[in-house]
């Protein structure tokens, strides 16, 4: 009678579960989920408070692409952001603090997510915990930076140019509001940061055995359509920023396919070994 070979995780097919794997009731899982959500929420609240304290500095930082685009468009003077209601400045600072709080809390959120699923992972897979959390921050920062340095200036400059060309014979006065500008800016920054997390999400689901590369490839056409819809919804209503968001999303999707292929191999091997044992007449 043949003896199955051990897989990369040091386990004999699927006969043994992950190290330390013990049966848990539904309520145990629910309790762990509640604990993870509470800790993540507290991290967001802490980040919110920190960012609210520095909301003025963050607003000035977010306004820099507007100033750059204003000068590139050849407009006179400096752009001014108007406040139309007494509560606008406060509401704007709250919006800035919420977006900043989510970013600051990103390491805690992903750490809690990893800890929630880690009991179901093999020892080899648990080694990815710290790289997973660090990558979540770096990928979000990469997406937000890409948006801040390229997408925002180009989008604002294109909109200025379009307005000027469409009203060449009529002088145009820009009445930009603080609330609208910060709302649109934070929304698109968070959107780009979240989009750049796609490969990490694929890695997480593949490591947990939820998906593999074939699952993603099977629906790639639908995924591309959905990405263009998401880009149209999250970006200003003009083609430049929509394309600048949709194209990276598509590239990141196919990068996610490669990540899923690499990380789902242990699960595929374990499944193949278990099926081979059944075919040979061994106990599963």
PDB file of C-alpha atoms in Angstrom:
ATOM      1  CA  UNK A   1       0.000   0.000   0.000  1.00  0.00           C
ATOM      2  CA  UNK A   2       1.474   3.321  -1.048  1.00  0.00           C
ATOM      3  CA  UNK A   3       2.313   6.052   1.408  1.00  0.00           C
ATOM      4  CA  UNK A   4       1.265   9.509   0.299  1.00  0.00           C
ATOM      5  CA  UNK A   5       3.972  12.122   0.126  1.00  0.00           C
ATOM      6  CA  UNK A   6       3.811  15.093   2.391  1.00  0.00           C
ATOM      7  CA  UNK A   7       2.987  18.397   0.763  1.00  0.00           C
ATOM      8  CA  UNK A   8       4.869  21.663   1.217  1.00  0.00           C
ATOM      9  CA  UNK A   9       3.035  22.366   4.427  1.00  0.00           C
ATOM     10  CA  UNK A  10       4.246  19.158   6.009  1.00  0.00           C
ATOM     11  CA  UNK A  11       0.810  17.555   5.947  1.00  0.00           C
ATOM     12  CA  UNK A  12      -0.360  14.297   4.428  1.00  0.00           C
ATOM     13  CA  UNK A  13      -2.858  15.457   1.828  1.00  0.00           C
ATOM     14  CA  UNK A  14      -6.067  16.656   3.422  1.00  0.00           C
ATOM     15  CA  UNK A  15      -6.076  14.036   6.123  1.00  0.00           C
ATOM     16  CA  UNK A  16      -4.797  16.573   8.593  1.00  0.00           C
ATOM     17  CA  UNK A  17      -5.979  20.112   8.846  1.00  0.00           C
ATOM     18  CA  UNK A  18      -3.916  23.191   9.526  1.00  0.00           C
ATOM     19  CA  UNK A  19      -1.676  23.127  12.568  1.00  0.00           C
ATOM     20  CA  UNK A  20      -3.634  23.760  15.735  1.00  0.00           C
ATOM     21  CA  UNK A  21      -6.907  23.394  13.837  1.00  0.00           C
ATOM     22  CA  UNK A  22      -9.709  22.674  16.304  1.00  0.00           C
ATOM     23  CA  UNK A  23     -13.444  22.565  15.660  1.00  0.00           C
ATOM     24  CA  UNK A  24     -15.203  25.832  16.488  1.00  0.00           C
ATOM     25  CA  UNK A  25     -18.889  26.476  16.856  1.00  0.00           C
ATOM     26  CA  UNK A  26     -20.774  29.109  14.889  1.00  0.00           C
ATOM     27  CA  UNK A  27     -20.901  31.327  17.972  1.00  0.00           C
ATOM     28  CA  UNK A  28     -17.131  31.027  18.452  1.00  0.00           C
ATOM     29  CA  UNK A  29     -16.577  32.241  14.890  1.00  0.00           C
ATOM     30  CA  UNK A  30     -19.112  35.008  15.418  1.00  0.00           C
ATOM     31  CA  UNK A  31     -17.308  36.084  18.589  1.00  0.00           C
ATOM     32  CA  UNK A  32     -13.964  36.234  16.766  1.00  0.00           C
ATOM     33  CA  UNK A  33     -15.529  38.242  13.952  1.00  0.00           C
ATOM     34  CA  UNK A  34     -17.063  40.662  16.448  1.00  0.00           C
ATOM     35  CA  UNK A  35     -13.691  41.111  18.162  1.00  0.00           C
ATOM     36  CA  UNK A  36     -11.946  41.771  14.831  1.00  0.00           C
ATOM     37  CA  UNK A  37     -14.581  44.305  13.778  1.00  0.00           C
ATOM     38  CA  UNK A  38     -14.415  46.103  17.124  1.00  0.00           C
ATOM     39  CA  UNK A  39     -10.624  46.407  17.016  1.00  0.00           C
ATOM     40  CA  UNK A  40     -10.758  47.631  13.417  1.00  0.00           C
ATOM     41  CA  UNK A  41     -13.424  50.195  14.305  1.00  0.00           C
ATOM     42  CA  UNK A  42     -11.357  51.455  17.241  1.00  0.00           C
ATOM     43  CA  UNK A  43      -8.365  51.843  14.933  1.00  0.00           C
ATOM     44  CA  UNK A  44     -10.469  53.877  12.491  1.00  0.00           C
ATOM     45  CA  UNK A  45     -11.723  56.078  15.343  1.00  0.00           C
ATOM     46  CA  UNK A  46      -8.157  56.646  16.534  1.00  0.00           C
ATOM     47  CA  UNK A  47      -7.058  57.535  13.013  1.00  0.00           C
ATOM     48  CA  UNK A  48     -10.064  59.833  12.659  1.00  0.00           C
ATOM     49  CA  UNK A  49      -9.149  61.775  15.803  1.00  0.00           C
ATOM     50  CA  UNK A  50      -5.518  62.110  14.710  1.00  0.00           C
ATOM     51  CA  UNK A  51      -6.431  63.303  11.215  1.00  0.00           C
ATOM     52  CA  UNK A  52      -9.094  65.693  12.520  1.00  0.00           C
ATOM     53  CA  UNK A  53      -6.434  67.418  14.627  1.00  0.00           C
ATOM     54  CA  UNK A  54      -4.357  67.973  11.481  1.00  0.00           C
ATOM     55  CA  UNK A  55      -7.312  68.499   9.134  1.00  0.00           C
ATOM     56  CA  UNK A  56      -6.190  71.990   8.090  1.00  0.00           C
ATOM     57  CA  UNK A  57      -2.749  70.749   7.040  1.00  0.00           C
ATOM     58  CA  UNK A  58      -4.315  67.819   5.176  1.00  0.00           C
ATOM     59  CA  UNK A  59      -6.687  70.176   3.343  1.00  0.00           C
ATOM     60  CA  UNK A  60      -3.772  72.324   2.246  1.00  0.00           C
ATOM     61  CA  UNK A  61      -1.957  69.213   1.041  1.00  0.00           C
ATOM     62  CA  UNK A  62      -5.001  68.075  -0.952  1.00  0.00           C
ATOM     63  CA  UNK A  63      -5.277  71.523  -2.559  1.00  0.00           C
ATOM     64  CA  UNK A  64      -1.746  71.430  -4.028  1.00  0.00           C
ATOM     65  CA  UNK A  65      -2.808  69.607  -7.251  1.00  0.00           C
ATOM     66  CA  UNK A  66      -5.438  72.319  -7.758  1.00  0.00           C
ATOM     67  CA  UNK A  67      -2.808  75.063  -7.528  1.00  0.00           C
ATOM     68  CA  UNK A  68      -0.491  73.199  -9.925  1.00  0.00           C
ATOM     69  CA  UNK A  69      -3.263  72.620 -12.470  1.00  0.00           C
ATOM     70  CA  UNK A  70      -4.361  76.255 -12.155  1.00  0.00           C
ATOM     71  CA  UNK A  71      -0.889  77.496 -13.086  1.00  0.00           C
ATOM     72  CA  UNK A  72      -0.475  74.928 -15.882  1.00  0.00           C
ATOM     73  CA  UNK A  73      -3.783  76.085 -17.378  1.00  0.00           C
ATOM     74  CA  UNK A  74      -2.449  79.652 -17.493  1.00  0.00           C
ATOM     75  CA  UNK A  75      -5.141  81.067 -15.224  1.00  0.00           C
ATOM     76  CA  UNK A  76      -4.462  84.331 -13.424  1.00  0.00           C
ATOM     77  CA  UNK A  77      -4.037  84.667  -9.687  1.00  0.00           C
ATOM     78  CA  UNK A  78      -4.525  81.752  -7.321  1.00  0.00           C
ATOM     79  CA  UNK A  79      -7.527  79.415  -7.019  1.00  0.00           C
ATOM     80  CA  UNK A  80      -9.939  80.141  -4.197  1.00  0.00           C
ATOM     81  CA  UNK A  81     -12.176  77.603  -2.484  1.00  0.00           C
ATOM     82  CA  UNK A  82     -15.402  79.130  -1.270  1.00  0.00           C
ATOM     83  CA  UNK A  83     -17.403  78.197   1.810  1.00  0.00           C
ATOM     84  CA  UNK A  84     -21.144  78.501   1.144  1.00  0.00           C
ATOM     85  CA  UNK A  85     -22.481  77.604   4.587  1.00  0.00           C
ATOM     86  CA  UNK A  86     -21.336  77.946   8.179  1.00  0.00           C
ATOM     87  CA  UNK A  87     -20.990  74.181   8.612  1.00  0.00           C
ATOM     88  CA  UNK A  88     -19.073  73.563   5.380  1.00  0.00           C
ATOM     89  CA  UNK A  89     -15.589  73.859   6.880  1.00  0.00           C
ATOM     90  CA  UNK A  90     -16.473  71.516   9.746  1.00  0.00           C
ATOM     91  CA  UNK A  91     -18.142  68.964   7.447  1.00  0.00           C
ATOM     92  CA  UNK A  92     -15.138  69.105   5.145  1.00  0.00           C
ATOM     93  CA  UNK A  93     -12.739  68.461   8.023  1.00  0.00           C
ATOM     94  CA  UNK A  94     -14.864  65.502   9.124  1.00  0.00           C
ATOM     95  CA  UNK A  95     -14.726  64.090   5.596  1.00  0.00           C
ATOM     96  CA  UNK A  96     -10.947  64.530   5.525  1.00  0.00           C
ATOM     97  CA  UNK A  97     -10.610  62.869   8.940  1.00  0.00           C
ATOM     98  CA  UNK A  98     -12.757  59.887   7.902  1.00  0.00           C
ATOM     99  CA  UNK A  99     -10.686  59.232   4.776  1.00  0.00           C
ATOM    100  CA  UNK A 100      -7.448  59.731   6.699  1.00  0.00           C
ATOM    101  CA  UNK A 101      -8.662  57.539   9.554  1.00  0.00           C
ATOM    102  CA  UNK A 102      -9.350  54.667   7.165  1.00  0.00           C
ATOM    103  CA  UNK A 103      -5.859  54.974   5.729  1.00  0.00           C
ATOM    104  CA  UNK A 104      -4.175  55.163   9.149  1.00  0.00           C
ATOM    105  CA  UNK A 105      -6.170  52.133  10.326  1.00  0.00           C
ATOM    106  CA  UNK A 106      -5.360  50.044   7.238  1.00  0.00           C
ATOM    107  CA  UNK A 107      -2.581  47.994   8.944  1.00  0.00           C
ATOM    108  CA  UNK A 108      -4.857  47.139  11.881  1.00  0.00           C
ATOM    109  CA  UNK A 109      -7.788  46.271   9.609  1.00  0.00           C
ATOM    110  CA  UNK A 110      -5.745  43.881   7.496  1.00  0.00           C
ATOM    111  CA  UNK A 111      -4.039  42.406  10.556  1.00  0.00           C
ATOM    112  CA  UNK A 112      -7.420  41.635  12.101  1.00  0.00           C
ATOM    113  CA  UNK A 113      -8.598  40.165   8.815  1.00  0.00           C
ATOM    114  CA  UNK A 114      -5.551  37.918   8.705  1.00  0.00           C
ATOM    115  CA  UNK A 115      -5.912  36.867  12.334  1.00  0.00           C
ATOM    116  CA  UNK A 116      -9.553  35.958  11.722  1.00  0.00           C
ATOM    117  CA  UNK A 117      -8.696  33.468   8.967  1.00  0.00           C
ATOM    118  CA  UNK A 118      -5.275  32.346  10.253  1.00  0.00           C
ATOM    119  CA  UNK A 119      -6.658  29.414  12.320  1.00  0.00           C
ATOM    120  CA  UNK A 120      -7.680  27.810   9.015  1.00  0.00           C
ATOM    121  CA  UNK A 121      -4.271  28.225   7.385  1.00  0.00           C
ATOM    122  CA  UNK A 122      -1.229  25.972   7.371  1.00  0.00           C
ATOM    123  CA  UNK A 123       1.971  26.934   9.179  1.00  0.00           C
ATOM    124  CA  UNK A 124       3.694  27.815   5.892  1.00  0.00           C
ATOM    125  CA  UNK A 125       0.849  30.147   4.945  1.00  0.00           C
ATOM    126  CA  UNK A 126       0.897  31.903   8.322  1.00  0.00           C
ATOM    127  CA  UNK A 127       4.388  33.180   7.549  1.00  0.00           C
ATOM    128  CA  UNK A 128       2.789  35.667   5.173  1.00  0.00           C
ATOM    129  CA  UNK A 129       1.097  37.573   8.027  1.00  0.00           C
ATOM    130  CA  UNK A 130       3.591  40.433   8.395  1.00  0.00           C
ATOM    131  CA  UNK A 131       4.281  40.790   4.635  1.00  0.00           C
ATOM    132  CA  UNK A 132       0.510  40.772   4.085  1.00  0.00           C
ATOM    133  CA  UNK A 133      -0.065  43.655   6.501  1.00  0.00           C
ATOM    134  CA  UNK A 134       2.921  45.670   5.255  1.00  0.00           C
ATOM    135  CA  UNK A 135       1.882  45.142   1.650  1.00  0.00           C
ATOM    136  CA  UNK A 136      -1.633  46.369   2.408  1.00  0.00           C
ATOM    137  CA  UNK A 137      -0.247  49.724   3.519  1.00  0.00           C
ATOM    138  CA  UNK A 138       2.230  49.993   0.650  1.00  0.00           C
ATOM    139  CA  UNK A 139      -0.352  49.087  -2.000  1.00  0.00           C
ATOM    140  CA  UNK A 140      -2.902  51.567  -0.650  1.00  0.00           C
ATOM    141  CA  UNK A 141      -0.215  54.248  -0.486  1.00  0.00           C
ATOM    142  CA  UNK A 142       0.911  53.412  -4.033  1.00  0.00           C
ATOM    143  CA  UNK A 143      -2.634  53.777  -5.363  1.00  0.00           C
ATOM    144  CA  UNK A 144      -3.274  57.034  -3.530  1.00  0.00           C
ATOM    145  CA  UNK A 145       0.121  58.416  -4.617  1.00  0.00           C
ATOM    146  CA  UNK A 146      -0.523  57.476  -8.244  1.00  0.00           C
ATOM    147  CA  UNK A 147      -3.795  59.368  -8.046  1.00  0.00           C
ATOM    148  CA  UNK A 148      -2.351  62.376  -6.224  1.00  0.00           C
ATOM    149  CA  UNK A 149       0.721  62.802  -8.432  1.00  0.00           C
ATOM    150  CA  UNK A 150      -0.750  61.953 -11.849  1.00  0.00           C
ATOM    151  CA  UNK A 151      -4.508  61.515 -12.008  1.00  0.00           C
ATOM    152  CA  UNK A 152      -5.624  64.551  -9.994  1.00  0.00           C
ATOM    153  CA  UNK A 153      -3.390  67.161 -11.703  1.00  0.00           C
ATOM    154  CA  UNK A 154      -4.149  65.843 -15.194  1.00  0.00           C
ATOM    155  CA  UNK A 155      -7.866  65.594 -14.508  1.00  0.00           C
ATOM    156  CA  UNK A 156      -8.156  69.100 -13.056  1.00  0.00           C
ATOM    157  CA  UNK A 157      -6.022  70.583 -15.827  1.00  0.00           C
ATOM    158  CA  UNK A 158      -8.110  68.824 -18.492  1.00  0.00           C
ATOM    159  CA  UNK A 159     -11.313  70.160 -16.947  1.00  0.00           C
ATOM    160  CA  UNK A 160      -9.893  73.697 -16.855  1.00  0.00           C
ATOM    161  CA  UNK A 161      -8.832  73.410 -20.495  1.00  0.00           C
ATOM    162  CA  UNK A 162     -12.198  72.029 -21.546  1.00  0.00           C
ATOM    163  CA  UNK A 163     -14.061  74.847 -19.795  1.00  0.00           C
ATOM    164  CA  UNK A 164     -11.884  77.490 -21.417  1.00  0.00           C
ATOM    165  CA  UNK A 165     -12.178  76.021 -24.917  1.00  0.00           C
ATOM    166  CA  UNK A 166     -15.947  75.562 -24.591  1.00  0.00           C
ATOM    167  CA  UNK A 167     -16.434  79.197 -23.566  1.00  0.00           C
ATOM    168  CA  UNK A 168     -13.691  80.959 -25.521  1.00  0.00           C
ATOM    169  CA  UNK A 169     -15.808  84.039 -26.302  1.00  0.00           C
ATOM    170  CA  UNK A 170     -17.281  84.362 -22.813  1.00  0.00           C
ATOM    171  CA  UNK A 171     -15.157  85.051 -19.726  1.00  0.00           C
ATOM    172  CA  UNK A 172     -15.458  82.302 -17.122  1.00  0.00           C
ATOM    173  CA  UNK A 173     -15.144  82.857 -13.383  1.00  0.00           C
ATOM    174  CA  UNK A 174     -14.421  79.720 -11.370  1.00  0.00           C
ATOM    175  CA  UNK A 175     -16.439  79.524  -8.165  1.00  0.00           C
ATOM    176  CA  UNK A 176     -14.947  76.392  -6.653  1.00  0.00           C
ATOM    177  CA  UNK A 177     -16.282  75.314  -3.270  1.00  0.00           C
ATOM    178  CA  UNK A 178     -14.206  73.784  -0.505  1.00  0.00           C
ATOM    179  CA  UNK A 179     -16.785  71.100   0.233  1.00  0.00           C
ATOM    180  CA  UNK A 180     -17.092  69.875  -3.369  1.00  0.00           C
ATOM    181  CA  UNK A 181     -13.362  69.867  -4.041  1.00  0.00           C
ATOM    182  CA  UNK A 182     -12.389  67.973  -0.883  1.00  0.00           C
ATOM    183  CA  UNK A 183     -15.285  65.536  -1.327  1.00  0.00           C
ATOM    184  CA  UNK A 184     -14.282  64.640  -4.884  1.00  0.00           C
ATOM    185  CA  UNK A 185     -10.580  64.526  -4.031  1.00  0.00           C
ATOM    186  CA  UNK A 186     -10.895  62.247  -1.004  1.00  0.00           C
ATOM    187  CA  UNK A 187     -13.315  59.968  -2.849  1.00  0.00           C
ATOM    188  CA  UNK A 188     -10.988  59.425  -5.773  1.00  0.00           C
ATOM    189  CA  UNK A 189      -7.903  59.031  -3.536  1.00  0.00           C
ATOM    190  CA  UNK A 190      -9.591  56.351  -1.424  1.00  0.00           C
ATOM    191  CA  UNK A 191     -10.889  54.689  -4.600  1.00  0.00           C
ATOM    192  CA  UNK A 192      -7.427  54.439  -6.158  1.00  0.00           C
ATOM    193  CA  UNK A 193      -5.918  53.241  -2.892  1.00  0.00           C
ATOM    194  CA  UNK A 194      -8.582  50.543  -2.603  1.00  0.00           C
ATOM    195  CA  UNK A 195      -8.180  49.459  -6.236  1.00  0.00           C
ATOM    196  CA  UNK A 196      -4.469  48.855  -5.714  1.00  0.00           C
ATOM    197  CA  UNK A 197      -5.384  46.353  -2.991  1.00  0.00           C
ATOM    198  CA  UNK A 198      -6.811  43.941  -5.608  1.00  0.00           C
ATOM    199  CA  UNK A 199      -3.697  41.727  -5.844  1.00  0.00           C
ATOM    200  CA  UNK A 200      -3.550  41.567  -2.053  1.00  0.00           C
ATOM    201  CA  UNK A 201      -7.199  40.552  -1.866  1.00  0.00           C
ATOM    202  CA  UNK A 202      -6.559  37.858  -4.463  1.00  0.00           C
ATOM    203  CA  UNK A 203      -3.568  36.634  -2.435  1.00  0.00           C
ATOM    204  CA  UNK A 204      -5.680  36.516   0.709  1.00  0.00           C
ATOM    205  CA  UNK A 205      -8.519  34.556  -0.926  1.00  0.00           C
ATOM    206  CA  UNK A 206      -6.113  32.212  -2.717  1.00  0.00           C
ATOM    207  CA  UNK A 207      -4.185  31.491   0.492  1.00  0.00           C
ATOM    208  CA  UNK A 208      -7.485  30.713   2.199  1.00  0.00           C
ATOM    209  CA  UNK A 209      -8.424  28.341  -0.638  1.00  0.00           C
ATOM    210  CA  UNK A 210     -11.494  30.360  -1.641  1.00  0.00           C
ATOM    211  CA  UNK A 211     -10.389  31.080  -5.230  1.00  0.00           C
ATOM    212  CA  UNK A 212      -7.695  30.096  -7.692  1.00  0.00           C
ATOM    213  CA  UNK A 213      -6.399  31.623 -10.918  1.00  0.00           C
ATOM    214  CA  UNK A 214      -8.951  29.754 -13.049  1.00  0.00           C
ATOM    215  CA  UNK A 215     -11.792  31.303 -11.063  1.00  0.00           C
ATOM    216  CA  UNK A 216     -10.546  34.777 -11.977  1.00  0.00           C
ATOM    217  CA  UNK A 217      -9.800  33.939 -15.611  1.00  0.00           C
ATOM    218  CA  UNK A 218     -13.262  32.481 -16.076  1.00  0.00           C
ATOM    219  CA  UNK A 219     -14.858  35.858 -15.406  1.00  0.00           C
ATOM    220  CA  UNK A 220     -12.251  38.245 -16.827  1.00  0.00           C
ATOM    221  CA  UNK A 221     -14.602  39.729 -19.457  1.00  0.00           C
ATOM    222  CA  UNK A 222     -17.232  40.542 -16.854  1.00  0.00           C
ATOM    223  CA  UNK A 223     -14.506  41.900 -14.571  1.00  0.00           C
ATOM    224  CA  UNK A 224     -13.284  44.339 -17.240  1.00  0.00           C
ATOM    225  CA  UNK A 225     -16.808  45.667 -17.803  1.00  0.00           C
ATOM    226  CA  UNK A 226     -17.352  46.039 -14.052  1.00  0.00           C
ATOM    227  CA  UNK A 227     -14.043  47.895 -13.721  1.00  0.00           C
ATOM    228  CA  UNK A 228     -15.065  50.468 -16.324  1.00  0.00           C
ATOM    229  CA  UNK A 229     -18.405  50.907 -14.556  1.00  0.00           C
ATOM    230  CA  UNK A 230     -16.642  51.391 -11.207  1.00  0.00           C
ATOM    231  CA  UNK A 231     -14.212  53.870 -12.775  1.00  0.00           C
ATOM    232  CA  UNK A 232     -17.098  55.849 -14.280  1.00  0.00           C
ATOM    233  CA  UNK A 233     -18.866  55.927 -10.926  1.00  0.00           C
ATOM    234  CA  UNK A 234     -15.883  56.906  -8.765  1.00  0.00           C
ATOM    235  CA  UNK A 235     -14.154  59.445 -10.994  1.00  0.00           C
ATOM    236  CA  UNK A 236     -15.297  62.839 -12.330  1.00  0.00           C
ATOM    237  CA  UNK A 237     -17.494  62.643 -15.460  1.00  0.00           C
ATOM    238  CA  UNK A 238     -14.693  62.959 -18.013  1.00  0.00           C
ATOM    239  CA  UNK A 239     -12.773  60.296 -19.962  1.00  0.00           C
ATOM    240  CA  UNK A 240      -9.213  61.031 -18.829  1.00  0.00           C
ATOM    241  CA  UNK A 241      -9.575  60.122 -15.155  1.00  0.00           C
ATOM    242  CA  UNK A 242     -11.914  57.234 -15.996  1.00  0.00           C
ATOM    243  CA  UNK A 243      -9.317  55.656 -18.286  1.00  0.00           C
ATOM    244  CA  UNK A 244      -6.533  56.379 -15.794  1.00  0.00           C
ATOM    245  CA  UNK A 245      -8.453  54.418 -13.193  1.00  0.00           C
ATOM    246  CA  UNK A 246      -9.814  51.616 -15.392  1.00  0.00           C
ATOM    247  CA  UNK A 247      -6.484  50.710 -17.033  1.00  0.00           C
ATOM    248  CA  UNK A 248      -4.577  50.192 -13.737  1.00  0.00           C
ATOM    249  CA  UNK A 249      -7.547  48.180 -12.460  1.00  0.00           C
ATOM    250  CA  UNK A 250      -7.326  45.838 -15.451  1.00  0.00           C
ATOM    251  CA  UNK A 251      -3.547  45.477 -15.067  1.00  0.00           C
ATOM    252  CA  UNK A 252      -3.946  44.771 -11.355  1.00  0.00           C
ATOM    253  CA  UNK A 253      -6.663  42.210 -12.096  1.00  0.00           C
ATOM    254  CA  UNK A 254      -4.364  40.132 -14.288  1.00  0.00           C
ATOM    255  CA  UNK A 255      -1.574  40.586 -11.743  1.00  0.00           C
ATOM    256  CA  UNK A 256      -4.037  39.150  -9.232  1.00  0.00           C
ATOM    257  CA  UNK A 257      -4.463  36.117 -11.492  1.00  0.00           C
ATOM    258  CA  UNK A 258      -0.733  35.420 -11.231  1.00  0.00           C
ATOM    259  CA  UNK A 259      -0.753  35.917  -7.466  1.00  0.00           C
ATOM    260  CA  UNK A 260      -3.719  33.563  -7.098  1.00  0.00           C
ATOM    261  CA  UNK A 261      -1.938  30.941  -9.214  1.00  0.00           C
ATOM    262  CA  UNK A 262       1.156  30.994  -6.998  1.00  0.00           C
ATOM    263  CA  UNK A 263      -0.654  30.949  -3.650  1.00  0.00           C
ATOM    264  CA  UNK A 264      -3.316  28.392  -4.534  1.00  0.00           C
ATOM    265  CA  UNK A 265      -0.770  25.710  -5.489  1.00  0.00           C
ATOM    266  CA  UNK A 266      -0.537  24.159  -1.989  1.00  0.00           C
ATOM    267  CA  UNK A 267      -4.317  23.737  -1.895  1.00  0.00           C
ATOM    268  CA  UNK A 268      -4.334  22.186  -5.373  1.00  0.00           C
ATOM    269  CA  UNK A 269      -1.565  19.754  -4.420  1.00  0.00           C
ATOM    270  CA  UNK A 270      -3.344  18.777  -1.214  1.00  0.00           C
ATOM    271  CA  UNK A 271      -6.570  18.153  -3.120  1.00  0.00           C
ATOM    272  CA  UNK A 272      -4.776  16.091  -5.776  1.00  0.00           C
ATOM    273  CA  UNK A 273      -3.080  13.970  -3.098  1.00  0.00           C
ATOM    274  CA  UNK A 274      -6.376  13.362  -1.334  1.00  0.00           C
ATOM    275  CA  UNK A 275      -8.028  12.289  -4.594  1.00  0.00           C
ATOM    276  CA  UNK A 276      -5.065  10.020  -5.380  1.00  0.00           C
ATOM    277  CA  UNK A 277      -5.412   8.330  -1.991  1.00  0.00           C
ATOM    278  CA  UNK A 278      -9.086   7.703  -2.613  1.00  0.00           C
ATOM    279  CA  UNK A 279      -8.299   6.198  -6.026  1.00  0.00           C
ATOM    280  CA  UNK A 280      -5.702   3.901  -4.434  1.00  0.00           C
ATOM    281  CA  UNK A 281      -8.196   2.643  -1.882  1.00  0.00           C
ATOM    282  CA  UNK A 282      -6.681   4.358   1.185  1.00  0.00           C
ATOM    283  CA  UNK A 283      -8.760   6.020   3.832  1.00  0.00           C
ATOM    284  CA  UNK A 284      -9.373   9.718   2.996  1.00  0.00           C
TER     285      UNK A 284
END
